[in-house]
mmCIF file of C-alpha atoms and ligand atoms in Angstrom:
data_model
loop_
_atom_site.group_PDB
_atom_site.id
_atom_site.type_symbol
_atom_site.label_atom_id
_atom_site.label_comp_id
_atom_site.label_asym_id
_atom_site.label_seq_id
_atom_site.Cartn_x
_atom_site.Cartn_y
_atom_site.Cartn_z
ATOM 1 C CA UNK A 1 -33.277 10.594 18.616
ATOM 2 C CA UNK A 2 -32.955 13.656 16.123
ATOM 3 C CA UNK A 3 -32.998 16.856 18.049
ATOM 4 C CA UNK A 4 -35.786 19.626 17.599
ATOM 5 C CA UNK A 5 -34.246 20.781 14.434
ATOM 6 C CA UNK A 6 -34.172 17.266 12.966
ATOM 7 C CA UNK A 7 -30.173 16.904 13.232
ATOM 8 C CA UNK A 8 -29.114 13.442 14.124
ATOM 9 C CA UNK A 9 -27.670 13.053 17.578
ATOM 10 C CA UNK A 10 -25.754 9.948 17.168
ATOM 11 C CA UNK A 11 -23.760 8.348 14.282
ATOM 12 C CA UNK A 12 -22.281 4.904 13.535
ATOM 13 C CA UNK A 13 -19.742 4.552 10.942
ATOM 14 C CA UNK A 14 -18.849 1.245 9.501
ATOM 15 C CA UNK A 15 -15.267 1.887 8.181
ATOM 16 C CA UNK A 16 -14.313 4.292 10.796
ATOM 17 C CA UNK A 17 -11.219 5.630 8.658
ATOM 18 C CA UNK A 18 -13.006 6.242 5.248
ATOM 19 C CA UNK A 19 -12.361 9.750 4.117
ATOM 20 C CA UNK A 20 -15.740 10.084 2.893
ATOM 21 C CA UNK A 21 -17.207 8.969 6.218
ATOM 22 C CA UNK A 22 -15.082 11.309 8.231
ATOM 23 C CA UNK A 23 -16.029 14.232 5.946
ATOM 24 C CA UNK A 24 -19.694 13.430 6.653
ATOM 25 C CA UNK A 25 -18.948 12.843 10.417
ATOM 26 C CA UNK A 26 -17.425 16.377 10.590
ATOM 27 C CA UNK A 27 -20.311 17.977 8.783
ATOM 28 C CA UNK A 28 -22.726 16.255 11.139
ATOM 29 C CA UNK A 29 -20.818 17.067 14.232
ATOM 30 C CA UNK A 30 -20.956 20.810 13.077
ATOM 31 C CA UNK A 31 -24.795 20.192 12.894
ATOM 32 C CA UNK A 32 -24.687 19.188 16.652
ATOM 33 C CA UNK A 33 -24.253 15.163 16.209
ATOM 34 C CA UNK A 34 -22.841 14.551 19.779
ATOM 35 C CA UNK A 35 -22.184 10.722 19.813
ATOM 36 C CA UNK A 36 -20.053 9.056 17.087
ATOM 37 C CA UNK A 37 -18.903 5.405 16.924
ATOM 38 C CA UNK A 38 -16.192 4.669 14.549
ATOM 39 C CA UNK A 39 -16.364 0.879 13.788
ATOM 40 C CA UNK A 40 -13.205 -0.393 12.018
ATOM 41 C CA UNK A 41 -10.090 -2.507 11.931
ATOM 42 C CA UNK A 42 -7.949 -1.605 14.894
ATOM 43 C CA UNK A 43 -5.310 0.723 13.876
ATOM 44 C CA UNK A 44 -3.444 3.899 14.731
ATOM 45 C CA UNK A 45 -5.296 5.648 11.866
ATOM 46 C CA UNK A 46 -8.717 4.539 13.388
ATOM 47 C CA UNK A 47 -7.454 5.997 16.812
ATOM 48 C CA UNK A 48 -6.290 9.169 15.084
ATOM 49 C CA UNK A 49 -9.713 9.639 13.433
ATOM 50 C CA UNK A 50 -11.444 9.302 16.668
ATOM 51 C CA UNK A 51 -9.184 12.049 18.451
ATOM 52 C CA UNK A 52 -9.602 14.549 15.514
ATOM 53 C CA UNK A 53 -13.327 14.191 15.749
ATOM 54 C CA UNK A 54 -13.219 14.457 19.572
ATOM 55 C CA UNK A 55 -11.320 17.720 18.954
ATOM 56 C CA UNK A 56 -14.499 18.895 17.308
ATOM 57 C CA UNK A 57 -16.458 18.349 20.320
ATOM 58 C CA UNK A 58 -18.209 14.953 19.914
ATOM 59 C CA UNK A 59 -18.000 12.089 22.199
ATOM 60 C CA UNK A 60 -16.231 9.487 19.984
ATOM 61 C CA UNK A 61 -15.594 5.717 20.727
ATOM 62 C CA UNK A 62 -14.080 3.010 18.601
ATOM 63 C CA UNK A 63 -15.159 -0.544 18.180
ATOM 64 C CA UNK A 64 -13.464 -3.325 16.364
ATOM 65 C CA UNK A 65 -15.300 -4.333 13.111
ATOM 66 C CA UNK A 66 -14.036 -6.365 10.340
ATOM 67 C CA UNK A 67 -16.284 -6.603 7.177
ATOM 68 C CA UNK A 68 -14.838 -10.026 6.441
ATOM 69 C CA UNK A 69 -15.654 -11.408 9.757
ATOM 70 C CA UNK A 70 -19.412 -11.880 9.268
ATOM 71 C CA UNK A 71 -19.618 -14.244 12.149
ATOM 72 C CA UNK A 72 -18.626 -11.337 14.432
ATOM 73 C CA UNK A 73 -20.945 -8.629 13.256
ATOM 74 C CA UNK A 74 -23.800 -9.322 15.816
ATOM 75 C CA UNK A 75 -21.364 -9.005 18.566
ATOM 76 C CA UNK A 76 -19.338 -6.045 17.451
ATOM 77 C CA UNK A 77 -22.425 -4.036 16.453
ATOM 78 C CA UNK A 78 -24.667 -5.238 18.978
ATOM 79 C CA UNK A 79 -22.307 -3.610 21.559
ATOM 80 C CA UNK A 80 -22.747 -0.295 20.026
ATOM 81 C CA UNK A 81 -26.724 -0.431 20.033
ATOM 82 C CA UNK A 82 -26.689 -1.830 23.549
ATOM 83 C CA UNK A 83 -25.290 1.560 24.583
ATOM 84 C CA UNK A 84 -28.164 3.725 23.113
ATOM 85 C CA UNK A 85 -30.153 4.574 19.929
ATOM 86 C CA UNK A 86 -28.282 5.360 16.815
ATOM 87 C CA UNK A 87 -29.775 7.808 14.408
ATOM 88 C CA UNK A 88 -27.628 7.249 11.439
ATOM 89 C CA UNK A 89 -25.515 4.189 10.420
ATOM 90 C CA UNK A 90 -23.027 4.990 7.566
ATOM 91 C CA UNK A 91 -21.951 2.029 5.911
ATOM 92 C CA UNK A 92 -18.508 3.239 4.296
ATOM 93 C CA UNK A 93 -16.301 0.358 4.321
ATOM 94 C CA UNK A 94 -15.089 -1.079 1.002
ATOM 95 C CA UNK A 95 -12.018 -1.798 -1.216
ATOM 96 C CA UNK A 96 -11.344 -0.832 -4.691
ATOM 97 C CA UNK A 97 -8.999 -3.790 -5.462
ATOM 98 C CA UNK A 98 -6.710 -3.840 -8.446
ATOM 99 C CA UNK A 99 -8.585 -4.918 -11.408
ATOM 100 C CA UNK A 100 -5.612 -6.217 -13.345
ATOM 101 C CA UNK A 101 -3.966 -8.101 -10.421
ATOM 102 C CA UNK A 102 -7.239 -9.535 -9.328
ATOM 103 C CA UNK A 103 -8.162 -10.967 -12.769
ATOM 104 C CA UNK A 104 -4.926 -12.948 -12.202
ATOM 105 C CA UNK A 105 -5.735 -13.876 -8.612
ATOM 106 C CA UNK A 106 -9.313 -15.105 -8.069
ATOM 107 C CA UNK A 107 -8.767 -15.098 -4.312
ATOM 108 C CA UNK A 108 -7.937 -11.397 -4.309
ATOM 109 C CA UNK A 109 -11.003 -10.768 -6.513
ATOM 110 C CA UNK A 110 -13.191 -12.880 -3.999
ATOM 111 C CA UNK A 111 -11.957 -10.493 -1.303
ATOM 112 C CA UNK A 112 -13.305 -7.494 -3.059
ATOM 113 C CA UNK A 113 -16.823 -9.194 -3.391
ATOM 114 C CA UNK A 114 -16.570 -10.593 0.295
ATOM 115 C CA UNK A 115 -15.639 -7.166 1.479
ATOM 116 C CA UNK A 116 -17.918 -5.023 -0.550
ATOM 117 C CA UNK A 117 -20.899 -7.192 -0.834
ATOM 118 C CA UNK A 118 -21.057 -10.305 1.555
ATOM 119 C CA UNK A 119 -19.749 -7.996 4.429
ATOM 120 C CA UNK A 120 -22.222 -5.392 3.740
ATOM 121 C CA UNK A 121 -25.101 -7.943 3.499
ATOM 122 C CA UNK A 122 -24.251 -9.133 6.736
ATOM 123 C CA UNK A 123 -23.619 -6.044 8.565
ATOM 124 C CA UNK A 124 -26.493 -4.284 6.881
ATOM 125 C CA UNK A 125 -28.900 -6.937 8.095
ATOM 126 C CA UNK A 126 -27.533 -6.632 11.717
ATOM 127 C CA UNK A 127 -27.809 -2.693 11.642
ATOM 128 C CA UNK A 128 -31.205 -2.851 9.857
ATOM 129 C CA UNK A 129 -32.682 -5.197 12.735
ATOM 130 C CA UNK A 130 -31.247 -2.869 15.557
ATOM 131 C CA UNK A 131 -32.717 0.217 13.813
ATOM 132 C CA UNK A 132 -35.808 -1.567 13.445
ATOM 133 C CA UNK A 133 -36.018 -2.665 17.123
ATOM 134 C CA UNK A 134 -35.338 1.049 18.232
ATOM 135 C CA UNK A 135 -38.152 2.214 15.770
ATOM 136 C CA UNK A 136 -36.244 4.770 13.952
ATOM 137 C CA UNK A 137 -33.084 5.797 12.126
ATOM 138 C CA UNK A 138 -31.305 5.813 8.770
ATOM 139 C CA UNK A 139 -28.836 3.419 7.087
ATOM 140 C CA UNK A 140 -26.760 5.107 4.678
ATOM 141 C CA UNK A 141 -25.020 2.816 1.943
ATOM 142 C CA UNK A 142 -22.122 3.931 0.069
ATOM 143 C CA UNK A 143 -22.771 2.275 -3.178
ATOM 144 C CA UNK A 144 -21.153 3.563 -6.417
ATOM 145 C CA UNK A 145 -21.872 4.719 -10.016
ATOM 146 C CA UNK A 146 -19.601 1.715 -10.857
ATOM 147 C CA UNK A 147 -22.384 -0.745 -9.838
ATOM 148 C CA UNK A 148 -24.752 0.895 -12.458
ATOM 149 C CA UNK A 149 -23.083 -0.695 -15.477
ATOM 150 C CA UNK A 150 -20.068 -2.979 -15.766
ATOM 151 C CA UNK A 151 -17.080 -1.428 -17.230
ATOM 152 C CA UNK A 152 -13.928 -3.165 -18.564
ATOM 153 C CA UNK A 153 -11.625 -1.084 -16.405
ATOM 154 C CA UNK A 154 -13.230 -2.284 -13.014
ATOM 155 C CA UNK A 155 -15.873 -4.926 -13.278
ATOM 156 C CA UNK A 156 -14.855 -6.750 -10.281
ATOM 157 C CA UNK A 157 -15.506 -3.776 -7.873
ATOM 158 C CA UNK A 158 -18.331 -2.615 -10.062
ATOM 159 C CA UNK A 159 -20.099 -6.074 -9.808
ATOM 160 C CA UNK A 160 -19.652 -5.867 -5.918
ATOM 161 C CA UNK A 161 -21.187 -2.640 -5.882
ATOM 162 C CA UNK A 162 -24.097 -3.577 -8.158
ATOM 163 C CA UNK A 163 -24.829 -6.499 -5.603
ATOM 164 C CA UNK A 164 -24.688 -4.089 -2.724
ATOM 165 C CA UNK A 165 -26.746 -1.593 -4.556
ATOM 166 C CA UNK A 166 -29.570 -4.077 -5.155
ATOM 167 C CA UNK A 167 -29.414 -5.323 -1.659
ATOM 168 C CA UNK A 168 -29.777 -1.881 -0.259
ATOM 169 C CA UNK A 169 -32.686 -0.966 -2.466
ATOM 170 C CA UNK A 170 -34.562 -4.116 -1.525
ATOM 171 C CA UNK A 171 -33.665 -3.650 2.217
ATOM 172 C CA UNK A 172 -35.131 -0.221 1.918
ATOM 173 C CA UNK A 173 -38.317 -1.474 0.394
ATOM 174 C CA UNK A 174 -38.430 -4.155 3.080
ATOM 175 C CA UNK A 175 -38.302 -1.479 5.891
ATOM 176 C CA UNK A 176 -41.021 0.767 4.449
ATOM 177 C CA UNK A 177 -43.382 1.734 7.254
ATOM 178 C CA UNK A 178 -40.955 0.701 9.988
ATOM 179 C CA UNK A 179 -39.639 4.251 10.728
ATOM 180 C CA UNK A 180 -36.088 3.166 9.329
ATOM 181 C CA UNK A 181 -34.841 4.775 6.006
ATOM 182 C CA UNK A 182 -32.399 3.255 3.661
ATOM 183 C CA UNK A 183 -30.498 5.666 1.582
ATOM 184 C CA UNK A 184 -28.351 4.582 -1.213
ATOM 185 C CA UNK A 185 -25.523 6.958 -2.255
ATOM 186 C CA UNK A 186 -24.010 6.682 -5.586
ATOM 187 C CA UNK A 187 -20.873 8.692 -6.018
ATOM 188 C CA UNK A 188 -18.833 8.974 -9.026
ATOM 189 C CA UNK A 189 -15.013 9.260 -9.047
ATOM 190 C CA UNK A 190 -14.118 10.748 -5.582
ATOM 191 C CA UNK A 191 -10.667 11.902 -4.941
ATOM 192 C CA UNK A 192 -9.476 9.988 -1.758
ATOM 193 C CA UNK A 193 -6.665 7.443 -1.025
ATOM 194 C CA UNK A 194 -8.938 4.700 -2.686
ATOM 195 C CA UNK A 195 -8.534 6.352 -6.109
ATOM 196 C CA UNK A 196 -5.021 8.025 -5.507
ATOM 197 C CA UNK A 197 -3.068 6.993 -8.772
ATOM 198 C CA UNK A 198 -6.085 6.031 -10.731
ATOM 199 C CA UNK A 199 -6.850 8.244 -13.774
ATOM 200 C CA UNK A 200 -9.476 10.776 -12.861
ATOM 201 C CA UNK A 201 -12.702 10.335 -14.492
ATOM 202 C CA UNK A 202 -15.241 12.960 -15.777
ATOM 203 C CA UNK A 203 -17.255 14.544 -13.009
ATOM 204 C CA UNK A 204 -14.823 13.769 -10.373
ATOM 205 C CA UNK A 205 -15.623 15.189 -6.911
ATOM 206 C CA UNK A 206 -14.532 15.329 -3.359
ATOM 207 C CA UNK A 207 -15.261 13.739 -0.082
ATOM 208 C CA UNK A 208 -16.688 17.027 1.241
ATOM 209 C CA UNK A 209 -19.051 17.231 -1.740
ATOM 210 C CA UNK A 210 -20.291 13.657 -1.006
ATOM 211 C CA UNK A 211 -20.635 14.423 2.583
ATOM 212 C CA UNK A 212 -22.861 17.546 1.926
ATOM 213 C CA UNK A 213 -24.973 15.456 -0.406
ATOM 214 C CA UNK A 214 -25.444 12.781 2.263
ATOM 215 C CA UNK A 215 -26.573 15.339 4.848
ATOM 216 C CA UNK A 216 -28.935 16.961 2.387
ATOM 217 C CA UNK A 217 -30.224 13.521 1.571
ATOM 218 C CA UNK A 218 -30.890 12.552 5.172
ATOM 219 C CA UNK A 219 -32.847 15.806 5.802
ATOM 220 C CA UNK A 220 -34.983 15.054 2.771
ATOM 221 C CA UNK A 221 -35.204 11.336 3.446
ATOM 222 C CA UNK A 222 -34.167 10.619 0.003
ATOM 223 C CA UNK A 223 -33.893 6.979 -1.208
ATOM 224 C CA UNK A 224 -31.051 7.631 -3.776
ATOM 225 C CA UNK A 225 -28.483 10.273 -3.914
ATOM 226 C CA UNK A 226 -25.997 10.738 -6.855
ATOM 227 C CA UNK A 227 -22.831 12.640 -6.369
ATOM 228 C CA UNK A 228 -22.521 14.883 -8.209
ATOM 229 C CA UNK A 229 -26.278 14.925 -8.997
ATOM 230 C CA UNK A 230 -25.727 15.296 -12.858
ATOM 231 C CA UNK A 231 -24.586 11.765 -12.929
ATOM 232 C CA UNK A 232 -28.166 10.475 -12.531
ATOM 233 C CA UNK A 233 -28.933 11.906 -16.053
ATOM 234 C CA UNK A 234 -25.645 10.814 -17.439
ATOM 235 C CA UNK A 235 -26.076 7.309 -16.174
ATOM 236 C CA UNK A 236 -29.734 7.212 -17.385
ATOM 237 C CA UNK A 237 -28.311 7.772 -20.870
ATOM 238 C CA UNK A 238 -25.194 5.427 -20.648
ATOM 239 C CA UNK A 239 -27.322 2.541 -19.205
ATOM 240 C CA UNK A 240 -29.088 2.203 -22.584
ATOM 241 C CA UNK A 241 -26.080 2.562 -24.844
ATOM 242 C CA UNK A 242 -25.480 -0.717 -26.796
ATOM 243 C CA UNK A 243 -22.512 -2.866 -25.268
ATOM 244 C CA UNK A 244 -20.291 -2.704 -28.526
ATOM 245 C CA UNK A 245 -20.311 0.981 -28.320
ATOM 246 C CA UNK A 246 -20.142 1.187 -24.533
ATOM 247 C CA UNK A 247 -16.986 -0.864 -24.515
ATOM 248 C CA UNK A 248 -15.344 1.877 -26.658
ATOM 249 C CA UNK A 249 -16.467 4.842 -24.521
ATOM 250 C CA UNK A 250 -13.700 6.591 -22.486
ATOM 251 C CA UNK A 251 -15.590 6.055 -19.121
HETATM 252 N N1 NAP B 1 -13.375 7.081 -3.677
HETATM 253 C C1 NAP B 1 -14.197 6.985 -4.608
HETATM 254 O O1 NAP B 1 -14.109 7.239 -5.791
HETATM 255 C C2 NAP B 1 -15.574 6.207 -4.169
HETATM 256 C C3 NAP B 1 -16.697 6.182 -5.265
HETATM 257 C C4 NAP B 1 -17.775 5.661 -5.117
HETATM 258 C C5 NAP B 1 -18.011 4.975 -3.913
HETATM 259 N N2 NAP B 1 -16.999 4.870 -2.952
HETATM 260 C C6 NAP B 1 -17.277 3.942 -1.738
HETATM 261 O O2 NAP B 1 -17.202 4.731 -0.742
HETATM 262 C C7 NAP B 1 -16.731 4.019 0.464
HETATM 263 C C8 NAP B 1 -15.736 4.679 1.158
HETATM 264 O O3 NAP B 1 -14.733 4.900 0.280
HETATM 265 P P1 NAP B 1 -13.415 6.080 0.568
HETATM 266 O O4 NAP B 1 -13.313 6.791 -0.807
HETATM 267 O O5 NAP B 1 -13.885 7.025 1.816
HETATM 268 O O6 NAP B 1 -12.187 5.034 0.778
HETATM 269 P P2 NAP B 1 -11.240 4.993 2.064
HETATM 270 O O7 NAP B 1 -10.800 6.184 2.627
HETATM 271 O O8 NAP B 1 -10.168 3.960 1.354
HETATM 272 O O9 NAP B 1 -11.994 4.110 3.021
HETATM 273 C C9 NAP B 1 -12.338 2.786 2.825
HETATM 274 C C10 NAP B 1 -12.687 2.197 4.387
HETATM 275 O O10 NAP B 1 -13.039 0.775 4.182
HETATM 276 C C11 NAP B 1 -12.509 0.108 5.477
HETATM 277 N N3 NAP B 1 -12.158 -1.183 5.184
HETATM 278 C C12 NAP B 1 -11.667 -1.854 4.037
HETATM 279 N N4 NAP B 1 -11.816 -3.182 4.365
HETATM 280 C C13 NAP B 1 -12.240 -3.517 5.508
HETATM 281 C C14 NAP B 1 -12.709 -4.539 6.265
HETATM 282 N N5 NAP B 1 -12.482 -5.836 5.777
HETATM 283 N N6 NAP B 1 -13.298 -4.331 7.443
HETATM 284 C C15 NAP B 1 -13.726 -3.143 7.954
HETATM 285 N N7 NAP B 1 -13.409 -2.097 7.322
HETATM 286 C C16 NAP B 1 -12.583 -2.250 6.075
HETATM 287 C C17 NAP B 1 -11.126 0.915 5.458
HETATM 288 O O11 NAP B 1 -10.500 0.445 6.696
HETATM 289 P P3 NAP B 1 -8.903 0.345 7.170
HETATM 290 O O12 NAP B 1 -8.624 1.776 7.613
HETATM 291 O O13 NAP B 1 -8.891 -0.623 8.058
HETATM 292 O O14 NAP B 1 -8.287 -0.018 5.820
HETATM 293 C C18 NAP B 1 -11.580 2.145 5.336
HETATM 294 O O15 NAP B 1 -12.225 2.694 6.548
HETATM 295 C C19 NAP B 1 -16.291 2.644 -0.095
HETATM 296 O O16 NAP B 1 -17.285 1.802 0.099
HETATM 297 C C20 NAP B 1 -16.105 2.965 -1.464
HETATM 298 O O17 NAP B 1 -16.368 1.638 -2.276
HETATM 299 C C21 NAP B 1 -15.764 5.369 -3.184
#
């Protein structure tokens, strides 16, 4: 349960090595979050992330979780909820893919969709059910501005995020009145290893800025968070640009 000041006591991260998720976990730990679960594919990086957060004073455990193994989600995530209430679930797993390569390799393209969309539908429903059963909590979904409008440069990734975003919005509507909040986060270009080597886009931001926006959104119980906030206005204009013109824009 949240403490007397409204700060979450417990956090479950799906995608436990995500730079955005770890920046968010650090921020929440500084605000008194005491229990953190890092769910992810077992790796030295996952163990190092857990050790680093422990050093900040949280009780941290890891759990094996693979977004592509939908059949295993109930088991993997059920173990976490069986240990106690979770105030915030942060769904942070995802892959960028390599657009040029994936256009030539349909199986690699399908892996992007399976990870970012199918995996999220399965894990999202498992977590939503568990949050509903406990009667409270927030599910934070890392969508992307790339899902707002398909771009030539990354439409495979963008389409997976469009599906994820629509799913999360609908899930949020389905959970109205249950005490469970779904918050959709739409960052623009964030400087992390996922974007290392890609040409930086306008309004690029940092994992720390996304973390700050997530924490503010949780406090306000926001349904949608854009990072940076100005992207909301930019995208409401870009959404209506005719396609022949949009194709020529340097976005
Ligand atoms: N960076 C950006 O510009 C940006 C912008 C908008 C939205 N986002 C979204 O924000 C989220 C976090 O991104 P990030 O920048 O923090 O990226 P990141 O540091 O590369 O983290 C991605 C995470 O996804 C995990 N993952 C990948 N495939 C998985 C699978 N099959 N099963 C379980 N976990 C898997 C990775 O785990 P491993 O350690 O096992 O690889 C890692 O923990 C992603 O959903 C991303 O699409 C990022």
